[in-house]
mmCIF file of C-alpha atoms in Angstrom:
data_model
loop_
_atom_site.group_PDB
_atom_site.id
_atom_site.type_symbol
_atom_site.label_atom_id
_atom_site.label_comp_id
_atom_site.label_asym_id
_atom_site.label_seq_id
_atom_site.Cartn_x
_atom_site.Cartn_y
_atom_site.Cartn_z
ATOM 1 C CA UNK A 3 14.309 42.094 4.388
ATOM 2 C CA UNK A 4 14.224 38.477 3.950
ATOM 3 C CA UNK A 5 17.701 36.301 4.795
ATOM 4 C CA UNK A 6 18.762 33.663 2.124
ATOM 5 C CA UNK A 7 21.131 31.256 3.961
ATOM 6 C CA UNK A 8 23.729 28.885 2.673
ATOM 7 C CA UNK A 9 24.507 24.894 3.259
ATOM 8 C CA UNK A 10 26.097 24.018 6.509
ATOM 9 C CA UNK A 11 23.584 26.931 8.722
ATOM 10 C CA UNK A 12 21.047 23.981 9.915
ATOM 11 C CA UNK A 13 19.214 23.620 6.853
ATOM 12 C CA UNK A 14 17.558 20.461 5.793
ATOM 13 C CA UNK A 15 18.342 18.996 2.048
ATOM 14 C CA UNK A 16 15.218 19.735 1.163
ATOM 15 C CA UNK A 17 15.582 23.218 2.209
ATOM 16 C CA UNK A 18 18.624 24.021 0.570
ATOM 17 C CA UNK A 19 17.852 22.431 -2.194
ATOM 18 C CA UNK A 20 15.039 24.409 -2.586
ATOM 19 C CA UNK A 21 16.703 27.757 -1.216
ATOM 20 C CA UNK A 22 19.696 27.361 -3.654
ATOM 21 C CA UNK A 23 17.521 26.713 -6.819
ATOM 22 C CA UNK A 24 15.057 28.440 -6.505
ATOM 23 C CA UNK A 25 15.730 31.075 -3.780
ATOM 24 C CA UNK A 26 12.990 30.033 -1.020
ATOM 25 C CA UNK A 27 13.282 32.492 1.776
ATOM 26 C CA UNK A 28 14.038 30.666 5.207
ATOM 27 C CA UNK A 29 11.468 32.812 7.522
ATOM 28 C CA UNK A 30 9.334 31.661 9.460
ATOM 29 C CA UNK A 31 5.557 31.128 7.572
ATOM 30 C CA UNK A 32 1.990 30.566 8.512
ATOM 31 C CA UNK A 33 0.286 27.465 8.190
ATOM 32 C CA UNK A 34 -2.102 28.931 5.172
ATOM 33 C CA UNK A 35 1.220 29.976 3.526
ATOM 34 C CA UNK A 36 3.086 26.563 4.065
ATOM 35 C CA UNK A 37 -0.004 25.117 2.401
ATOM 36 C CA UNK A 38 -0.279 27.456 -0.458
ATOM 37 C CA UNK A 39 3.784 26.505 -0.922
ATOM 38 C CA UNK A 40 2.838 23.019 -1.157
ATOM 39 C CA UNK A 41 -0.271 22.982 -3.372
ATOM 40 C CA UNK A 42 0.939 25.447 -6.017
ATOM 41 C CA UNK A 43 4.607 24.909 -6.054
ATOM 42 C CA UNK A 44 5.806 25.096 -9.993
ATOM 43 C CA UNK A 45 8.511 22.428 -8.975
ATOM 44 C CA UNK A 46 9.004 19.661 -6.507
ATOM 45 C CA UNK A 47 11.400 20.934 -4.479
ATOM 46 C CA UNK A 48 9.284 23.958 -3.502
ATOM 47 C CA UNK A 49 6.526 21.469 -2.814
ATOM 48 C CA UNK A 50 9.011 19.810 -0.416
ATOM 49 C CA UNK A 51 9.925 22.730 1.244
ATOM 50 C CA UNK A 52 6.330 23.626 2.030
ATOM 51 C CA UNK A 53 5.583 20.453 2.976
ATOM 52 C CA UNK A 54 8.335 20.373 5.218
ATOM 53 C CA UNK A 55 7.072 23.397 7.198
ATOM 54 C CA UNK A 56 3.923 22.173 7.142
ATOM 55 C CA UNK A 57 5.293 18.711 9.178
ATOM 56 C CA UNK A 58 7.170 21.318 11.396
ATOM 57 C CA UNK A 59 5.167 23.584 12.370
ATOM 58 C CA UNK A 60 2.708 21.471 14.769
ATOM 59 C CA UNK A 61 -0.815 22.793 13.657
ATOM 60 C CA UNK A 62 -3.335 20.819 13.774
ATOM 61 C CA UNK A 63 -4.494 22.460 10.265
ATOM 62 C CA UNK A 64 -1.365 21.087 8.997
ATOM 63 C CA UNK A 65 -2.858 17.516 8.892
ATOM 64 C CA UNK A 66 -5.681 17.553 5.526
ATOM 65 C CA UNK A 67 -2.987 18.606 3.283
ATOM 66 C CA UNK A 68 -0.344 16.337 5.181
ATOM 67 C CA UNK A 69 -2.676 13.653 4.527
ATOM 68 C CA UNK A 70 -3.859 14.720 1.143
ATOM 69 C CA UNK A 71 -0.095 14.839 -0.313
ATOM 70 C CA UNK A 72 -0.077 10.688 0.945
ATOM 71 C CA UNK A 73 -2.174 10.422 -2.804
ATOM 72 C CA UNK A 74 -0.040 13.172 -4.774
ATOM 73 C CA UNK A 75 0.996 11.754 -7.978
ATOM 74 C CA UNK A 76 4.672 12.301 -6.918
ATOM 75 C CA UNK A 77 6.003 9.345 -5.220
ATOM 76 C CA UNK A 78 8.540 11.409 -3.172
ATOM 77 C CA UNK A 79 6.013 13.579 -2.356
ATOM 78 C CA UNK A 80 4.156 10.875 -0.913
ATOM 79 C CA UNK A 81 7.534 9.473 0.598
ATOM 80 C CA UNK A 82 8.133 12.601 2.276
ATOM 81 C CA UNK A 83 4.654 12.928 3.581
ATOM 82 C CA UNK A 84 5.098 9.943 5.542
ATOM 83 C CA UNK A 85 8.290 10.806 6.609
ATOM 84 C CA UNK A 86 7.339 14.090 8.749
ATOM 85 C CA UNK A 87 3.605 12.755 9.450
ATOM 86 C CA UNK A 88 4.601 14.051 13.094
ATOM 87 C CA UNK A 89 1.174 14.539 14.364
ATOM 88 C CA UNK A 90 -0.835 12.155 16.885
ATOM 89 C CA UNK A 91 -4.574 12.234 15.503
ATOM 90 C CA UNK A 92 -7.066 9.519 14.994
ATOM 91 C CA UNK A 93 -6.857 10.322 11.288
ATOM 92 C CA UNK A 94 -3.722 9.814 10.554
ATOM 93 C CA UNK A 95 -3.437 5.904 11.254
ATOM 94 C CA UNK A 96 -6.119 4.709 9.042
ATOM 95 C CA UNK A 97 -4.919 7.459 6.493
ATOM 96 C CA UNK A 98 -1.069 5.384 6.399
ATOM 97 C CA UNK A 99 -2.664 2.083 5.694
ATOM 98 C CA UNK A 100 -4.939 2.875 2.535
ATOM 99 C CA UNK A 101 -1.991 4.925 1.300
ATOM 100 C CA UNK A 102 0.201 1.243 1.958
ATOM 101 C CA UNK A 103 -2.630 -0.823 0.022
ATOM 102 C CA UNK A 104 -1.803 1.614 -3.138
ATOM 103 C CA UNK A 105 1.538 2.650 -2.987
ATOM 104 C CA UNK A 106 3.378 1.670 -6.166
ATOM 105 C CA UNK A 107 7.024 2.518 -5.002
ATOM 106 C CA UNK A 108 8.814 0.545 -2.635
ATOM 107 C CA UNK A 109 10.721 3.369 -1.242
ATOM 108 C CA UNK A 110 7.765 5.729 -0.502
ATOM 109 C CA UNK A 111 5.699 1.988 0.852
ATOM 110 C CA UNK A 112 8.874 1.618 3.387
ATOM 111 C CA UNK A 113 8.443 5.024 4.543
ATOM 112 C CA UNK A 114 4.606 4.406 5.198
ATOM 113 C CA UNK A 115 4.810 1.298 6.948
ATOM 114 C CA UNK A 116 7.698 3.001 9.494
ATOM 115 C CA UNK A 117 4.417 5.715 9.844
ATOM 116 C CA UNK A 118 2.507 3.430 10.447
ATOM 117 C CA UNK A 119 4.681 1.568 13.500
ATOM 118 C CA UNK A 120 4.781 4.837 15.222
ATOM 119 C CA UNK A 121 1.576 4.887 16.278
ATOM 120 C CA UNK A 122 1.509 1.081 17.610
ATOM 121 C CA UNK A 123 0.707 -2.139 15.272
ATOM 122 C CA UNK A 124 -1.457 -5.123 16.101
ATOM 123 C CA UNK A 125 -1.332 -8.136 14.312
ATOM 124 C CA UNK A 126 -3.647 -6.860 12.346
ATOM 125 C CA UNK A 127 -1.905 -4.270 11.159
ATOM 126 C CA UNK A 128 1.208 -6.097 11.019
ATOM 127 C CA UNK A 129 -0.855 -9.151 8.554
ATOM 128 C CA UNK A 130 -2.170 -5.792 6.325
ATOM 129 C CA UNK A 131 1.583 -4.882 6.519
ATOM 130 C CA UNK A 132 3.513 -7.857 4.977
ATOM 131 C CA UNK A 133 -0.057 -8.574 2.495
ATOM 132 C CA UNK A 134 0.450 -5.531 0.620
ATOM 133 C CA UNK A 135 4.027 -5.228 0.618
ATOM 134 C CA UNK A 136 4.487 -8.323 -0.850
ATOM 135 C CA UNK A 137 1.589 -7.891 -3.326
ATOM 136 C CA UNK A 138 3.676 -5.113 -4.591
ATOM 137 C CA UNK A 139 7.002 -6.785 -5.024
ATOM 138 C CA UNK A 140 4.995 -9.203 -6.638
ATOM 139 C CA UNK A 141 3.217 -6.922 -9.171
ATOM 140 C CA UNK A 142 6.282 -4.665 -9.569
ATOM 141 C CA UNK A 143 7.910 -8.843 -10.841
ATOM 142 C CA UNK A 144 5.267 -9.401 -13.142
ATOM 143 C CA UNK A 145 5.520 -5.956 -14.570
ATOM 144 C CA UNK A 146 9.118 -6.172 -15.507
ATOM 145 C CA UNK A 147 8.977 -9.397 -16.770
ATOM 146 C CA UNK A 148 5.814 -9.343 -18.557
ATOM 147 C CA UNK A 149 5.158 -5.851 -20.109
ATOM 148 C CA UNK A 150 5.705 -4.488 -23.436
ATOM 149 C CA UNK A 151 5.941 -0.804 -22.230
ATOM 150 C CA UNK A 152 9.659 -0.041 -22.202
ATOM 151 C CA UNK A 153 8.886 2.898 -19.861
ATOM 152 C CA UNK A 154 6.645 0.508 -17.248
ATOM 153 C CA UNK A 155 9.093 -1.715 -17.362
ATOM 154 C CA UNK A 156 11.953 0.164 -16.466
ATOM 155 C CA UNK A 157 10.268 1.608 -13.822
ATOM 156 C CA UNK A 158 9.185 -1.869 -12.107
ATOM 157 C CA UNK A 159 13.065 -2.255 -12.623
ATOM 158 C CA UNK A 160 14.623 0.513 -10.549
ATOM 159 C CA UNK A 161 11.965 -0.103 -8.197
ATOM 160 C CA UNK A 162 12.936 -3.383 -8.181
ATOM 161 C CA UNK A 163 16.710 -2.486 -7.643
ATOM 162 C CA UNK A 164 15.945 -0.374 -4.339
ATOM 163 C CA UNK A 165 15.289 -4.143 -2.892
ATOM 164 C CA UNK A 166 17.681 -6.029 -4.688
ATOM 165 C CA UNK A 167 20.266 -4.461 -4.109
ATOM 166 C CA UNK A 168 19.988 -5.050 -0.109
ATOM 167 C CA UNK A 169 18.511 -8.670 -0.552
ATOM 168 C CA UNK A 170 20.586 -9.729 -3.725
ATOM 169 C CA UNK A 171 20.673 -13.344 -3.514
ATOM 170 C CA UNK A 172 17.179 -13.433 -2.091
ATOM 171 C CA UNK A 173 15.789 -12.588 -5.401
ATOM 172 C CA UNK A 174 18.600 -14.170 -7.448
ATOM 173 C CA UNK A 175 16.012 -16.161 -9.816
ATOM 174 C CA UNK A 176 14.409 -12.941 -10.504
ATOM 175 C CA UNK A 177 17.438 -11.082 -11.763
ATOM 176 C CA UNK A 178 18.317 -14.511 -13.871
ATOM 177 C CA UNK A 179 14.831 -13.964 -15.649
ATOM 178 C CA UNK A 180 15.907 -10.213 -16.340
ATOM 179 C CA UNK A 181 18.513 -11.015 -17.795
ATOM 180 C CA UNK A 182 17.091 -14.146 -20.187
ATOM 181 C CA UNK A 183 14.503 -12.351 -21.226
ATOM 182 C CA UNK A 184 13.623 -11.174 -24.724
ATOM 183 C CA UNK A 185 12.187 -8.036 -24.100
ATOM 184 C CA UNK A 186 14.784 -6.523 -21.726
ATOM 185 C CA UNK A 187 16.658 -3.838 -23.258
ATOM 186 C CA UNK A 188 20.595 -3.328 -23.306
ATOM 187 C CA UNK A 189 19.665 -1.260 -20.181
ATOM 188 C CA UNK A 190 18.013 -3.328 -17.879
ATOM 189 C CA UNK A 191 20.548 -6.362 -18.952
ATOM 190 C CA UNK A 192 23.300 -4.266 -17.469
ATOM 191 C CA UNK A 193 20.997 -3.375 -14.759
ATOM 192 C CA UNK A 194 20.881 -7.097 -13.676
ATOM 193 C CA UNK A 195 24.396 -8.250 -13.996
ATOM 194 C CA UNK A 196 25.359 -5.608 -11.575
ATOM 195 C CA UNK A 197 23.139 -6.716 -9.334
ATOM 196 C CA UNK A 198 24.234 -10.531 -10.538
ATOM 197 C CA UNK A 199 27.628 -9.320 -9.440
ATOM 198 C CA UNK A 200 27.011 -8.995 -5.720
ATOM 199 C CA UNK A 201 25.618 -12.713 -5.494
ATOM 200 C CA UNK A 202 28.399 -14.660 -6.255
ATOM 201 C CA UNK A 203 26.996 -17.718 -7.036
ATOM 202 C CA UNK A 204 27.308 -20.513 -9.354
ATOM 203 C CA UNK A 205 23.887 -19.951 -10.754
ATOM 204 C CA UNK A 206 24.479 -16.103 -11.314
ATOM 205 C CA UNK A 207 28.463 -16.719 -12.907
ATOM 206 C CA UNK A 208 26.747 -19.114 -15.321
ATOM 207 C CA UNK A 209 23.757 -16.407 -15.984
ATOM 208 C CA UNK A 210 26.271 -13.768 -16.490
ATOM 209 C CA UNK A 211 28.525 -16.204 -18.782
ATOM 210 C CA UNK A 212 25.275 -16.404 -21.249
ATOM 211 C CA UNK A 213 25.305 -12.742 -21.432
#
C-alpha cells in the first residue's frame, strides 16, 4: 500500500505541493515512470514532481527529457529544469546556452546561466552570457513600453519587476516611462510607483507627484 506523507517529513515544495493537491504517492519510481509523470502530467505540479525525480534519480536516461523540458512552453518548467540539471554529460552544456539565447523569462534565464557556471565558463561563454541577457532586458523594455497587447505587456512588466525590484534605481528611467506612458493601464501605473517608492529620489518623488 502506497504512503501519502505530510509537510515537515523531508519533502520538497514541489513534492508536497503536488502530494497535497493532487495526492502523488512518495515511492520510489523508475526512470520510464518519472518520465511518463513528466510528459503527461494534467497539471504543472505533477510535471514538477516527475521532473524532480527524474533530476534525482541519477540515470543517465534521465537526461533527453531533462533536456527536452529546457524548451517546454512552461517557463517554470524550464526554470526548474535548469535547476536540478545535476548530471555531468557533454550534452548538457551546449543544451544550457541555446536554451539562454531564447529564454523569455528572466527568472527561468537566471537559473540557466547558474547551469551553465557549473560546468566551468570561458570568456566565451561568459561574452554569450551577458549578450543575451541583456538582449532580453532589452526586448522585455521595448515590449512594455511599446506594445498594444495589454496581456504582452503586462507580462514584459512582471518580468520586468523580478529585476527591478533588486536593482531599483538602476532602471529608474525605465519605471518613469511606465508610468508616463499612455498605454499603461491603472495596473501597471501602480506597478511602477511601488517600485518608484524604493528609489527615493528627486526624479522618482517628482514622477510619482504627476501621478
Amino acid at each position: 500500500m502506497e504512503t501519502y506523507y505530510n509537510k515537515g517529513k523531508g519533502l520538497t515544495s514541489v513534492e508536497y505541493k503536488a502530494i497535497k493537491k493532487f495526492k502523488v504517492s512518495k515511492t520510489k519510481q523508475s526512470c520510464s515512470i518519472c518520465c511518463q509523470q513528466f510528459e503527461k502530467g494534467e497539471n504543472k505540479f505533477i510535471r514538477e514532481e516527475g521532473l524532480y525525480r527524474l533530476g534525482r534519480s541519477g540515470n543517465p536516461k534521465a537526461i533527453e527529457p531533462l533536456l527536452k523540458a529546457l524548451k517546454d512552453p512552461s517557463s517554470s518548467i524550464r526554470q526548474y529544469a535548469a535547476y536540478i540539471m545535476n548530471f555531468k554529460d557533454e550534452r548538457i552544456k551546449p543544451a544550457l546556452i541555446e536554451a539562454l539565447k531564447n529564454e523569455t523569462s528572466l527568472y527561468t534565464q537566471k537559473a540557466i546561466i547558474n547551469a551553465i557556471r557549473t560546468f566551468g565558463t570561458a570568456q566565451e561563454d561568459e561574452e554569450i552570457i551577458e549578450k543575451y541577457s541583456k538582449r532580453l532586458i532589452n526586448d522585455l523594455k521595448e515590449t512594455a513600453l511599446n506594445v498594444k497587447d495589454n496581456s504582452k505587456r503586462l507580462h514584459a512588466i512582471f518580468e520586468m519587476v523580478n529585476l527591478l525590484g533588486e536593482e531599483p534605481k538602476k532602471h529608474e528611467d525605465f519605471v518613469i516611462k511606465i508610468l508616463d506612458s499612455d498605454i499603461s493601464s491603472e495596473e501597471e501605473k501602480i506597478l511602477a510607483l511601488r517600485l518608484l517608492e524604493k528609489t527615493h529620489t528627486d526624479k522618482s518623488i517628482s514622477a510619482v507627484r504627476r501621478a
